[in-house]
Coordinates of C-alpha atoms in Angstrom, one line a residue:
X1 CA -48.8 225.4 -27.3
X2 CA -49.9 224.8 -24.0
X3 CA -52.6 224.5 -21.8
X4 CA -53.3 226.4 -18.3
X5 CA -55.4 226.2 -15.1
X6 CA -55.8 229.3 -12.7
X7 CA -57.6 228.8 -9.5
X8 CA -58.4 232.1 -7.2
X9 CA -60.0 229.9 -4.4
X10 CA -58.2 226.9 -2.2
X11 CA -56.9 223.9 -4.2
X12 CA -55.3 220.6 -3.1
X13 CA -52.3 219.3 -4.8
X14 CA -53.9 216.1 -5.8
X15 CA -56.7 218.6 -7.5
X16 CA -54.1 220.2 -9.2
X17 CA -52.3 217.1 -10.1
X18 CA -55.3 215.7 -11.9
X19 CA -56.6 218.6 -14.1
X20 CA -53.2 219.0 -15.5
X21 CA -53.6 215.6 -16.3
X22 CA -56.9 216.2 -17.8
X23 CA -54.8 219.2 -19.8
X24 CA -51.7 217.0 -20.6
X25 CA -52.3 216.4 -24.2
X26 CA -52.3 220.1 -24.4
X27 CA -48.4 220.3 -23.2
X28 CA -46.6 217.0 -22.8
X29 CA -43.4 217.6 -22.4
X30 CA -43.4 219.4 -19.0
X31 CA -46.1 220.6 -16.3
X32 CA -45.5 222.8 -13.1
X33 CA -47.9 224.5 -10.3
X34 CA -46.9 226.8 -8.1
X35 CA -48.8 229.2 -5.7
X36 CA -48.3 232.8 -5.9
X37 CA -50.1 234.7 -3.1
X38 CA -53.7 233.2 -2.8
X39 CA -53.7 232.1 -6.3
X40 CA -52.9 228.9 -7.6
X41 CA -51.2 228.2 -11.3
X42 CA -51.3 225.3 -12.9
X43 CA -49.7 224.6 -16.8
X44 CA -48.8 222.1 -19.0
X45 CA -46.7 222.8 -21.8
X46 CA -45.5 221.7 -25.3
X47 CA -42.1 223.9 -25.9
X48 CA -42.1 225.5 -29.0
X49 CA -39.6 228.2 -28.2
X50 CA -37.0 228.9 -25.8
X51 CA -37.1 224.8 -25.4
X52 CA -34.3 224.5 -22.1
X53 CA -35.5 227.6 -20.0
X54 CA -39.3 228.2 -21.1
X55 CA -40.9 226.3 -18.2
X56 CA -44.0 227.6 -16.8
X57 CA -45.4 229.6 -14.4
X58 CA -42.4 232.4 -15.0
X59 CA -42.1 235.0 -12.9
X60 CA -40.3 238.5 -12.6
X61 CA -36.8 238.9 -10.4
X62 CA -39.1 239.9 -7.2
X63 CA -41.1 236.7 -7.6
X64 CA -44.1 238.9 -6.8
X65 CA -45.4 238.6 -10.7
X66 CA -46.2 235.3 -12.5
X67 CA -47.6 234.1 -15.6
X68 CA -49.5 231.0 -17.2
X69 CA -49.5 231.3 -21.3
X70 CA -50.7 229.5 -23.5
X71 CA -49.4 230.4 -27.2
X72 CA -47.3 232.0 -30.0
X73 CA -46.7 235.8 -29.4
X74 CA -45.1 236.9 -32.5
X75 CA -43.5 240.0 -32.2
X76 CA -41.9 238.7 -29.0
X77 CA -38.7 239.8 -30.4
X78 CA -39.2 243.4 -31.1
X79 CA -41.2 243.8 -27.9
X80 CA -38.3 242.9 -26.0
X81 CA -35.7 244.9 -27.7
X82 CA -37.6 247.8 -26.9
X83 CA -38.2 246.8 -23.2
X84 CA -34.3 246.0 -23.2
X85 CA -32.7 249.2 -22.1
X86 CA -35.0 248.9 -18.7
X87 CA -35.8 245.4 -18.4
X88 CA -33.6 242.3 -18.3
X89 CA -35.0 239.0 -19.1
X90 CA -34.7 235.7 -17.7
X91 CA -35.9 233.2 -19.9
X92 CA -36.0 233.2 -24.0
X93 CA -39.7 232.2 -23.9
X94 CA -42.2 234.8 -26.0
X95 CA -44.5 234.5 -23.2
X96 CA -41.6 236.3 -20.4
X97 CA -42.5 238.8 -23.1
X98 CA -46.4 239.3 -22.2
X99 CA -45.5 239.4 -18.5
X100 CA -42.6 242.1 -18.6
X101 CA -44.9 244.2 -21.0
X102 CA -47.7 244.4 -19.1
X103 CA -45.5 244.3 -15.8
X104 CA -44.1 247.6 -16.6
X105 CA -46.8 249.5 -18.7
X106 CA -50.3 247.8 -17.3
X107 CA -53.1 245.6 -19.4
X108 CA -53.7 248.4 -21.5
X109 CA -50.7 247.6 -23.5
X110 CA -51.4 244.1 -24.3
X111 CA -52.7 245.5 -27.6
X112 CA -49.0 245.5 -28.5
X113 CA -49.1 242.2 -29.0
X114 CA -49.2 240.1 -32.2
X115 CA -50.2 236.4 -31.6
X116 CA -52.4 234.2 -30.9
X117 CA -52.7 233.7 -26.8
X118 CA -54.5 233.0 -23.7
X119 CA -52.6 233.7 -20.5
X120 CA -53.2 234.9 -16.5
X121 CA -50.5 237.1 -14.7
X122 CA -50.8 237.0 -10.7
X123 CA -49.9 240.0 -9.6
X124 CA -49.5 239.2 -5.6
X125 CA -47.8 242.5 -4.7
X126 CA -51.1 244.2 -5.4
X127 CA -53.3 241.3 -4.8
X128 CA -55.1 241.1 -8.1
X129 CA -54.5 239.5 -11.9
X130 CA -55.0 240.0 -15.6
X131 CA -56.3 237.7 -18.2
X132 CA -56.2 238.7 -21.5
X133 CA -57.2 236.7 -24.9
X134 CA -55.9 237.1 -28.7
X135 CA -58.1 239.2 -30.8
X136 CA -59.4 236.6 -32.6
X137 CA -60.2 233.8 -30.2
X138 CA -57.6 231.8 -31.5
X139 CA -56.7 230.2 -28.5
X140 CA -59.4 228.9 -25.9
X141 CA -60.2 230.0 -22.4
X142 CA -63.3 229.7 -19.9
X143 CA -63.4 231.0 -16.7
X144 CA -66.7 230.7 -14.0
X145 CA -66.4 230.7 -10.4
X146 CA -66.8 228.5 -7.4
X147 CA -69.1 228.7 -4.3
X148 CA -67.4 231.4 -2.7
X149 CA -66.7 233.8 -6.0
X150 CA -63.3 232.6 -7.0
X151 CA -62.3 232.8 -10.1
X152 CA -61.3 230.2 -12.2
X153 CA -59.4 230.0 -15.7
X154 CA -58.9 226.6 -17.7
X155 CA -58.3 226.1 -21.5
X156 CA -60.7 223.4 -21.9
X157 CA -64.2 223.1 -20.0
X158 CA -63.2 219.7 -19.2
X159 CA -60.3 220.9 -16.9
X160 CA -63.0 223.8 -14.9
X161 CA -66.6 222.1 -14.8
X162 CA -65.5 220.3 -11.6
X163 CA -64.7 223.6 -9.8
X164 CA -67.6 226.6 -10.6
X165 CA -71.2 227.3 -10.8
X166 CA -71.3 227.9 -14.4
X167 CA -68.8 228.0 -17.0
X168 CA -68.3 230.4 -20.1
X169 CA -65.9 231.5 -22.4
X170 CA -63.7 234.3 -21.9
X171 CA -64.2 237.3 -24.7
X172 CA -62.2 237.4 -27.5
X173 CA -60.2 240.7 -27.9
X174 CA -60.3 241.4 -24.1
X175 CA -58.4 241.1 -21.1
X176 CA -60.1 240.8 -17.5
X177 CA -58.8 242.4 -14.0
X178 CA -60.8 242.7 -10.8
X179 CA -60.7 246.4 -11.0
X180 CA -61.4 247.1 -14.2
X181 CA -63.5 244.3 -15.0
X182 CA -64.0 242.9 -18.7
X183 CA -62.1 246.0 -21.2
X184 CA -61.5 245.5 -24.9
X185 CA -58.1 246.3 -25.6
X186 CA -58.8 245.6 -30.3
X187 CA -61.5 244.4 -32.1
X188 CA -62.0 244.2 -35.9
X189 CA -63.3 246.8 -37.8
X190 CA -64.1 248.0 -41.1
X191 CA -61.4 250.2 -42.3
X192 CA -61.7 253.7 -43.2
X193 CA -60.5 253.6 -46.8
X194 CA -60.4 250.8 -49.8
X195 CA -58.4 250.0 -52.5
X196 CA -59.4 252.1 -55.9
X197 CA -60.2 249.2 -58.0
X198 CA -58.9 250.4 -60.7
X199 CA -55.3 249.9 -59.2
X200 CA -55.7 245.5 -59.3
X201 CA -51.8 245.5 -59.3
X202 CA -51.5 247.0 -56.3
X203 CA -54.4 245.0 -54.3
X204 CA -52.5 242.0 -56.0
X205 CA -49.3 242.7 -54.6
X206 CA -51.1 244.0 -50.7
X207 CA -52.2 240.3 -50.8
X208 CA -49.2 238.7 -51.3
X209 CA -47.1 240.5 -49.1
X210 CA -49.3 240.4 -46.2
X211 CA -49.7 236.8 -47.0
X212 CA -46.0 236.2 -46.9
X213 CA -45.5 238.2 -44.2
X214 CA -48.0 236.1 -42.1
X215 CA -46.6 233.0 -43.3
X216 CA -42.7 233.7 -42.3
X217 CA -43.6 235.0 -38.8
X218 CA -45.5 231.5 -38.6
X219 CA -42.3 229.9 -39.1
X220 CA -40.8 231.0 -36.2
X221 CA -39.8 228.3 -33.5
X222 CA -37.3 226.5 -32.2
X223 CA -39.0 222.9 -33.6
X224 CA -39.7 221.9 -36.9
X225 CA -43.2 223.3 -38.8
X226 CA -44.7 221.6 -41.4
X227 CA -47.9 222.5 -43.4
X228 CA -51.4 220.5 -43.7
X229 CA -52.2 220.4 -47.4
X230 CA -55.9 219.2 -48.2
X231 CA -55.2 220.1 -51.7
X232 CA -57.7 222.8 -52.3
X233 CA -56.6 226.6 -52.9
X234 CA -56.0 227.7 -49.1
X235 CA -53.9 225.1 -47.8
X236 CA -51.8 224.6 -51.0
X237 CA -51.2 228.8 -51.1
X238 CA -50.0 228.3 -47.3
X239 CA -47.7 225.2 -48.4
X240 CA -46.2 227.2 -51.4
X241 CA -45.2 230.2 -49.8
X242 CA -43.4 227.9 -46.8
X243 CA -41.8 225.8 -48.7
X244 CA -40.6 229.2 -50.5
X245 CA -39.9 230.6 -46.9
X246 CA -38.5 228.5 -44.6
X247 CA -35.1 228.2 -43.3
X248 CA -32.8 225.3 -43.9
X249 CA -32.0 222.4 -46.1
X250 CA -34.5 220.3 -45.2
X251 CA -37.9 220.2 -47.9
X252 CA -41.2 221.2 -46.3
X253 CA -43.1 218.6 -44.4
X254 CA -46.9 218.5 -45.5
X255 CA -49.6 216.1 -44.8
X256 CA -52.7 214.9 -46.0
X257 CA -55.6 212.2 -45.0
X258 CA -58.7 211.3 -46.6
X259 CA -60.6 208.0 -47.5
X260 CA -59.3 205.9 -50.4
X261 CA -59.3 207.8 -53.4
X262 CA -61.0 210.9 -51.9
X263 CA -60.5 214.4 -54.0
X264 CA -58.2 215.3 -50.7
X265 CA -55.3 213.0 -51.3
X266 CA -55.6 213.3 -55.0
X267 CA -55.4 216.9 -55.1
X268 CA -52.3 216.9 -52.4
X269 CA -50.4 214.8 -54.5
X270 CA -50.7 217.1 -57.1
X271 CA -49.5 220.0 -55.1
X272 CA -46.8 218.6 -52.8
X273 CA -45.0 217.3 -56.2
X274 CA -45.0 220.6 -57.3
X275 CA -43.8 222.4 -54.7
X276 CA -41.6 220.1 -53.3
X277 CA -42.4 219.4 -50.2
X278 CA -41.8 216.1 -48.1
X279 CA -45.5 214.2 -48.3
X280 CA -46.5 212.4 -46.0
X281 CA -51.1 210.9 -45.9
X282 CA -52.7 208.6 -43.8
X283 CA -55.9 206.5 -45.7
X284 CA -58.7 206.1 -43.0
X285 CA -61.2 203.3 -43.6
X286 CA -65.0 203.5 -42.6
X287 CA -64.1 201.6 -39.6
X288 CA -61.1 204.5 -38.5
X289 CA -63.9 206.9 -39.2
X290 CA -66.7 206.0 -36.7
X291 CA -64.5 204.8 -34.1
X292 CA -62.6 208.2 -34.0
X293 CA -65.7 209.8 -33.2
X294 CA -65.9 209.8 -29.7
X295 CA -62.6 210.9 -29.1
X296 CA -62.7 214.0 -31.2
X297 CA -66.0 214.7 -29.6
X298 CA -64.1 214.4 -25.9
X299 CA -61.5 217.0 -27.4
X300 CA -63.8 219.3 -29.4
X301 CA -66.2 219.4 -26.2
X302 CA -69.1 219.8 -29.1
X303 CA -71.5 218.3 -30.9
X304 CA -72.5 220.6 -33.9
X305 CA -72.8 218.5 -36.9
X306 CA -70.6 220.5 -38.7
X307 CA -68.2 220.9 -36.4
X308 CA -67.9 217.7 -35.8
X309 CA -67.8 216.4 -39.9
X310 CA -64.9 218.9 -40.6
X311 CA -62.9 218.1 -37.2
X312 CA -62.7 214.8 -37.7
X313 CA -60.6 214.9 -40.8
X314 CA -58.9 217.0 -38.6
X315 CA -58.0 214.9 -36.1
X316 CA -56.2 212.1 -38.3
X317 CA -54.1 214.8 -39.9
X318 CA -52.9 216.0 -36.7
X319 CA -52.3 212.8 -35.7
X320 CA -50.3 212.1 -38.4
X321 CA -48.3 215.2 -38.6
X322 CA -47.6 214.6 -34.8
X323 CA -45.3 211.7 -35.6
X324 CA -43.2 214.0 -37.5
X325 CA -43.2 218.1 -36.4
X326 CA -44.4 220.1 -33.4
X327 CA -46.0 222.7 -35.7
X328 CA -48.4 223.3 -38.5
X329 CA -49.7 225.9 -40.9
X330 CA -53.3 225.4 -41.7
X331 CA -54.9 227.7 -44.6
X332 CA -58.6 228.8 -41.6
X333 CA -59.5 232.1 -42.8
X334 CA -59.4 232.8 -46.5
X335 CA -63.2 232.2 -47.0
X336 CA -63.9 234.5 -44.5
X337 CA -61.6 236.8 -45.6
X338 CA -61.9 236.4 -49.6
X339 CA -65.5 236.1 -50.0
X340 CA -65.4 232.1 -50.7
X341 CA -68.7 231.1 -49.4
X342 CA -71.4 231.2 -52.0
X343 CA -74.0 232.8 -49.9
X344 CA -71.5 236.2 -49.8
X345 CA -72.7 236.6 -53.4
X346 CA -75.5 238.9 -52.2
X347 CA -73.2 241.6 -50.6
X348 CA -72.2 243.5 -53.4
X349 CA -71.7 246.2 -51.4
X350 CA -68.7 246.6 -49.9
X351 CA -69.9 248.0 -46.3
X352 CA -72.3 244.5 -46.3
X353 CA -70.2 242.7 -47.3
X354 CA -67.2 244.0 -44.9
X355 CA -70.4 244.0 -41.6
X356 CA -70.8 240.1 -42.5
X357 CA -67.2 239.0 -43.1
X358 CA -66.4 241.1 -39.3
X359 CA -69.4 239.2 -38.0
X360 CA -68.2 235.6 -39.2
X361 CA -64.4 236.5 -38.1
X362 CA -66.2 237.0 -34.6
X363 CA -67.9 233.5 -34.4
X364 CA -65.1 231.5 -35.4
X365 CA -63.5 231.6 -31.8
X366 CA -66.1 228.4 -30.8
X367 CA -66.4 226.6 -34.6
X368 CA -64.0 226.5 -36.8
X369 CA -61.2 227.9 -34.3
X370 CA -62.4 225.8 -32.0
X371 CA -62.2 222.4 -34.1
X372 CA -58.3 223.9 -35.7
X373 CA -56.9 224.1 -31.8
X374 CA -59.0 221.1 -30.0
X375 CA -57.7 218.8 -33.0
X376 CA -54.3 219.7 -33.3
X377 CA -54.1 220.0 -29.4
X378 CA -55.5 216.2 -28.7
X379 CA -52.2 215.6 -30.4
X380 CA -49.9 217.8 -28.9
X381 CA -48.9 220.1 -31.9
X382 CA -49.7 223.5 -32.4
X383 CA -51.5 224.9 -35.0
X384 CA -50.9 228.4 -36.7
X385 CA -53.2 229.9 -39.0
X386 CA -51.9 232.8 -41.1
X387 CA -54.7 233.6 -43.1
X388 CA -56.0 235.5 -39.5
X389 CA -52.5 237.1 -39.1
X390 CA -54.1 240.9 -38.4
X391 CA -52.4 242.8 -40.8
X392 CA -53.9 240.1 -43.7
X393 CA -57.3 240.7 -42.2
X394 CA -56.9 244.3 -42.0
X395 CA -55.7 244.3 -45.6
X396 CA -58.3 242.2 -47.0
X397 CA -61.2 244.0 -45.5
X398 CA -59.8 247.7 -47.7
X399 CA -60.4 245.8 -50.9
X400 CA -64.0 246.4 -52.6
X401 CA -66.7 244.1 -52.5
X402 CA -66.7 244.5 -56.5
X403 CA -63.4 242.7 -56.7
X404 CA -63.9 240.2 -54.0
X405 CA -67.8 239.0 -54.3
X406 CA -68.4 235.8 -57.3
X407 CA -69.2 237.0 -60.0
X408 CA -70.9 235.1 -63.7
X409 CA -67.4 235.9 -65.1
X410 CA -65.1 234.6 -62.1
X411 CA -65.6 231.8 -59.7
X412 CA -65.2 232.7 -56.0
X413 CA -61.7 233.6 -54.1
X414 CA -60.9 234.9 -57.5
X415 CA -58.9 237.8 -56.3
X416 CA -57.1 235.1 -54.4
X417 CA -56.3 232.9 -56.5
X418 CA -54.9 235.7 -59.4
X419 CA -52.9 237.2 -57.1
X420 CA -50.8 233.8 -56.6
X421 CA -51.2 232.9 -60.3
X422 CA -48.1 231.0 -61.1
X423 CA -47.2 229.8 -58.1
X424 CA -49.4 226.8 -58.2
X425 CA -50.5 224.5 -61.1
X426 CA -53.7 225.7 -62.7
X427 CA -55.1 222.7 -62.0
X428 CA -55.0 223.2 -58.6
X429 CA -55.7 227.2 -58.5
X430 CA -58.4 227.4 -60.7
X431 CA -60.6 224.1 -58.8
X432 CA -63.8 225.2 -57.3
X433 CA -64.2 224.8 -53.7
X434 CA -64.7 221.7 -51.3
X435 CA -65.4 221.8 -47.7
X436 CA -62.6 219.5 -45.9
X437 CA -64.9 217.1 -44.5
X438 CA -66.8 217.1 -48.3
X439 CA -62.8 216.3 -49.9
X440 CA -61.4 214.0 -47.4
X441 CA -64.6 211.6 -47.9
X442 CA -65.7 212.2 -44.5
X443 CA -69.3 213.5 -45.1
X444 CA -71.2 210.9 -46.5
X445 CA -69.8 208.1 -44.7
X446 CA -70.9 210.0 -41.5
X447 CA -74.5 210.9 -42.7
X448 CA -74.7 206.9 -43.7
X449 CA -74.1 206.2 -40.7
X450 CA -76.4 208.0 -38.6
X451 CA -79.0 207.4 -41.2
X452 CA -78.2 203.5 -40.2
X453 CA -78.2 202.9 -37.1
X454 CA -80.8 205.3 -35.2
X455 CA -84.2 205.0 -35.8
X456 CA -86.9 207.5 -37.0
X457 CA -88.7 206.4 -33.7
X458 CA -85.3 206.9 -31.6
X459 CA -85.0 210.5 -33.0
X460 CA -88.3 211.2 -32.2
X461 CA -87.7 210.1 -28.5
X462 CA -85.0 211.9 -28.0
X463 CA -85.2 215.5 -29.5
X464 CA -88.5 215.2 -27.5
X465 CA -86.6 214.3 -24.2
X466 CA -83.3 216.5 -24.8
X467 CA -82.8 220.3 -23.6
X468 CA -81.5 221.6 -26.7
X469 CA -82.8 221.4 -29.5
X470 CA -81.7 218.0 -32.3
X471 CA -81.8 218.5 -36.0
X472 CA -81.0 215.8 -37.4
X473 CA -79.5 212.4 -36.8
X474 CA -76.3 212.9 -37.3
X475 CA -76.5 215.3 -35.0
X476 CA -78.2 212.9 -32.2
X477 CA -75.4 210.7 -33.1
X478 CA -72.7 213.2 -32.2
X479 CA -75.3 215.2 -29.3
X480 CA -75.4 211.4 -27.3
X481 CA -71.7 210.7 -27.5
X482 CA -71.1 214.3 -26.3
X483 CA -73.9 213.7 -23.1
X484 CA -71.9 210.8 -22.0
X485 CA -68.8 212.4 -22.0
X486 CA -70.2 215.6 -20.5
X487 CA -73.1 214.4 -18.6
X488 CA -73.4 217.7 -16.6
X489 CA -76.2 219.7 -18.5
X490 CA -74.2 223.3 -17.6
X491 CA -71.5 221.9 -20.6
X492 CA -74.0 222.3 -23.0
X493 CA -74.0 226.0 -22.9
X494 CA -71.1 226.5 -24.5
X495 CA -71.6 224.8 -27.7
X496 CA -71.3 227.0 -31.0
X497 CA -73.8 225.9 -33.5
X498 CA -74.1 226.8 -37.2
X499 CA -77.0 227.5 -39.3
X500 CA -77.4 224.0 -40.6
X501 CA -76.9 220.9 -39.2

């Protein structure tokens, strides 16, 4: 994983210098700028794969083509076999990959690709550029542009409010060139045909080998992966089929945090001495809890409550899997996908219910996606989630809102959780749903908190006084931490929020 700067308009090297340093937590083990044209490239990267010749930019044999990446593509490997006969390749990195394929047959094929990625490609024979972003939003990029119309490309606002006018985030499922403008190369849709459900055996066995499919290309890498296990039904599905997966004779790293005695760690326990893996948790205190704050509000650049609760969890986990791999699986997704939230009850139809599932998928580029990279990121690891591999949400979006939807005789995820059955302890499969921040004992200690120490006067004065609207305390709490990082009012615009806060 990695993070990148792109700059159309005139930079100094001592600019450059410092927002890669602003970005090196997003790729510390090596950083590299180079000018191609007019344009100037900046990245700093964390090497996942092709570790001794992966350095970034990369550029073709003419040096006339480069490219910043940041991400996993992958189906790097057959893309380049079938590139082969009339391209030869000078690196082993997947992202060589993105630039030779769009190099040789234009932005429109980027929809080739299978990953999660952000990149630019300089194209200074023709004097232009394409940016392109994974379907999903997976990984994060804003552009904006400076005085004189120059475009500018960071992945973090932190790295780009310095240079332009106004910042945004780049679509999801699009890539960008000066000709063409913004064109949307995939988006989700609802599929054309569903499961019968009379056939369960055979949506049971489309889950599991999607799943398992999505899980072993997420193994791929040069470095070790390990797994974040809260415990609860997604992570612990992710962990099983891993440790099943991976190569070598080393167990399964997995890691868990939480607050003394919190259903988190408990529930972990349970599942890593099942499966096998090599457990590793971290107990925060109260103390850890409110002190962590501000720095996971500096890396999430947000302030939504929820957002915030969730990430912070988040953060220690990451941080504790950093002393040991480069990589994690995390189980993002599967209540989108398997109908886990309770509200989802009320689409029984599978049409409504398929509309709201490809409206969620579509926010979670700036909440929970956003909180997944920003956290494992302010560590330096990378974080894969393959619960949103496409061919899992393509599959999971055929099968009837009948089988999916809670139901008085099944609790939710149920179609889930049966299709696994056996490969956890029932204990463990068959436990109603916790959010993370709920299990790990983060939310009450937060909401205590706030409650504490602001005053009902203090809120009053200040959602009178703020631009955005204030909900709550807790989120005053997070909103004033956030202003003092970001004082610039512009940063605000970019903030996801949920329904509730």
């Amino acid at each position: 994983m990695c993070g990148i700067f792109v700059s159309e308009g005139e930079i100094s090297s001592e600019q450059m210098d410092e927002v890669l340093q602003l970005l090196h937590h997003r790729g510390p083990d090596e950083g590299k700028a180079v000018v191609s044209g007019r344009v100037h490239l900046g990245h700093r990267r964390l090497s996942i794969i092709g570790l001794d010749d992966g350095i970034q930019p990369i550029h073709n044999q003419r040096k006339d083509r480069w490219i910043v990446c940041n991400g996993e593509i992958y189906n790097y490997a057959a893309i380049k076999e079938k590139l082969a006969e009339d391209v030869s390749f000078l690196t082993k990195s997947d992202s060589e990959v993105a630039l030779k394929l769009v190099e040789h047959q234009g932005p429109e094929a980027i929809g080739q690709l299978d990953g999660m990625f952000a990149f630019f490609i300089a194209d200074e024979q023709n004097d232009s550029f394409v940016v392109a972003r994974d379907t999903l939003g997976i990984k994060p990029l804003y552009y904006g542009t400076d005085k004189e119309g120059n475009y500018v490309f960071s992945s973090e606002l932190k790295a780009i409010e310095a240079f332009v006018e106004e910042a945004s985030e780049f679509p999801h499922g699009h890539y960008f060139t000066p000709e063409e403008g913004f064109v949307c190369y995939r988006k989700i849709e609802a599929p054309a045909n569903e499961f019968s459900q009379t056939h369960l055996e055979e949506v049971f066995d489309s889950i599991q080998s999607t799943m398992i499919h999505a899980v072993e290309k997420r193994l791929l890498a040069d470095v070790e992966v390990g797994v974040l296990l809260s415990g609860g039904l997604d992570s612990s599905l992710i962990a099983a089929i891993a440790a099943q997966k991976q190569q070598g004779d080393k167990p399964l790293k997995s890691f868990c945090v939480g607050a003394e005695g919190s259903a988190d760690v408990m529930n972990a326990r349970i599942v890593a001495e099942a499966i096998g893996t090599d457990h590793y948790e971290y107990i925060y205190t109260e103390e850890e809890l409110i002190e962590a704050v501000s720095d996971v509000i500096y890396h999430l650049e947000s302030y939504e409550p929820s957002l915030v609760r969730s990430a912070i969890p988040n953060y220690f986990v990451s941080k504790l899997a950093a002393e040991h791999v480069k990589v994690i699986l995390s189980g993002e997704g599967a209540d989108e996908l398997f109908a886990g939230y309770a509200y989802m009850e009320k689409f029984q139809e599978t049409a409504a219910l398929n509309k709201e599932i490809i409206r969620i998928l579509n926010t979670l580029h700036n909440v929970n996606l956003q909180r997944a990279d920003r956290m494992s990121m302010a560590h330096s690891i990378e974080l894969r989630v393959p619960f949103l591999d496409l061919e899992v949400v393509e599959n999971a979006l055929q099968i009837p809102a009948a089988l999916k939807v809670h139901q008085k005789d099944r609790m939710e995820k149920w179609l889930l959780r049966k299709a696994f059955d056996g490969t956890l302890p029932e204990e463990v499969l068959w436990r109603k749903k916790a959010e993370f921040s709920e299990g790990s004992g983060a939310l009450d200690l937060l909401d205590m908190h706030a409650e504490n120490t602001i005053s009902d006067q203090k809120f009053n004065q200040v959602k009178e006084e703020a631009p955005v609207e204030i909900r709550s305390k807790q989120e005053m709490f997070y909103y004033q931490i956030f202003r003092k990082h970001f004082p610039k009012e512009k940063m605000l615009n970019n903030v996801g929020k949920w329904a509730t806060a």
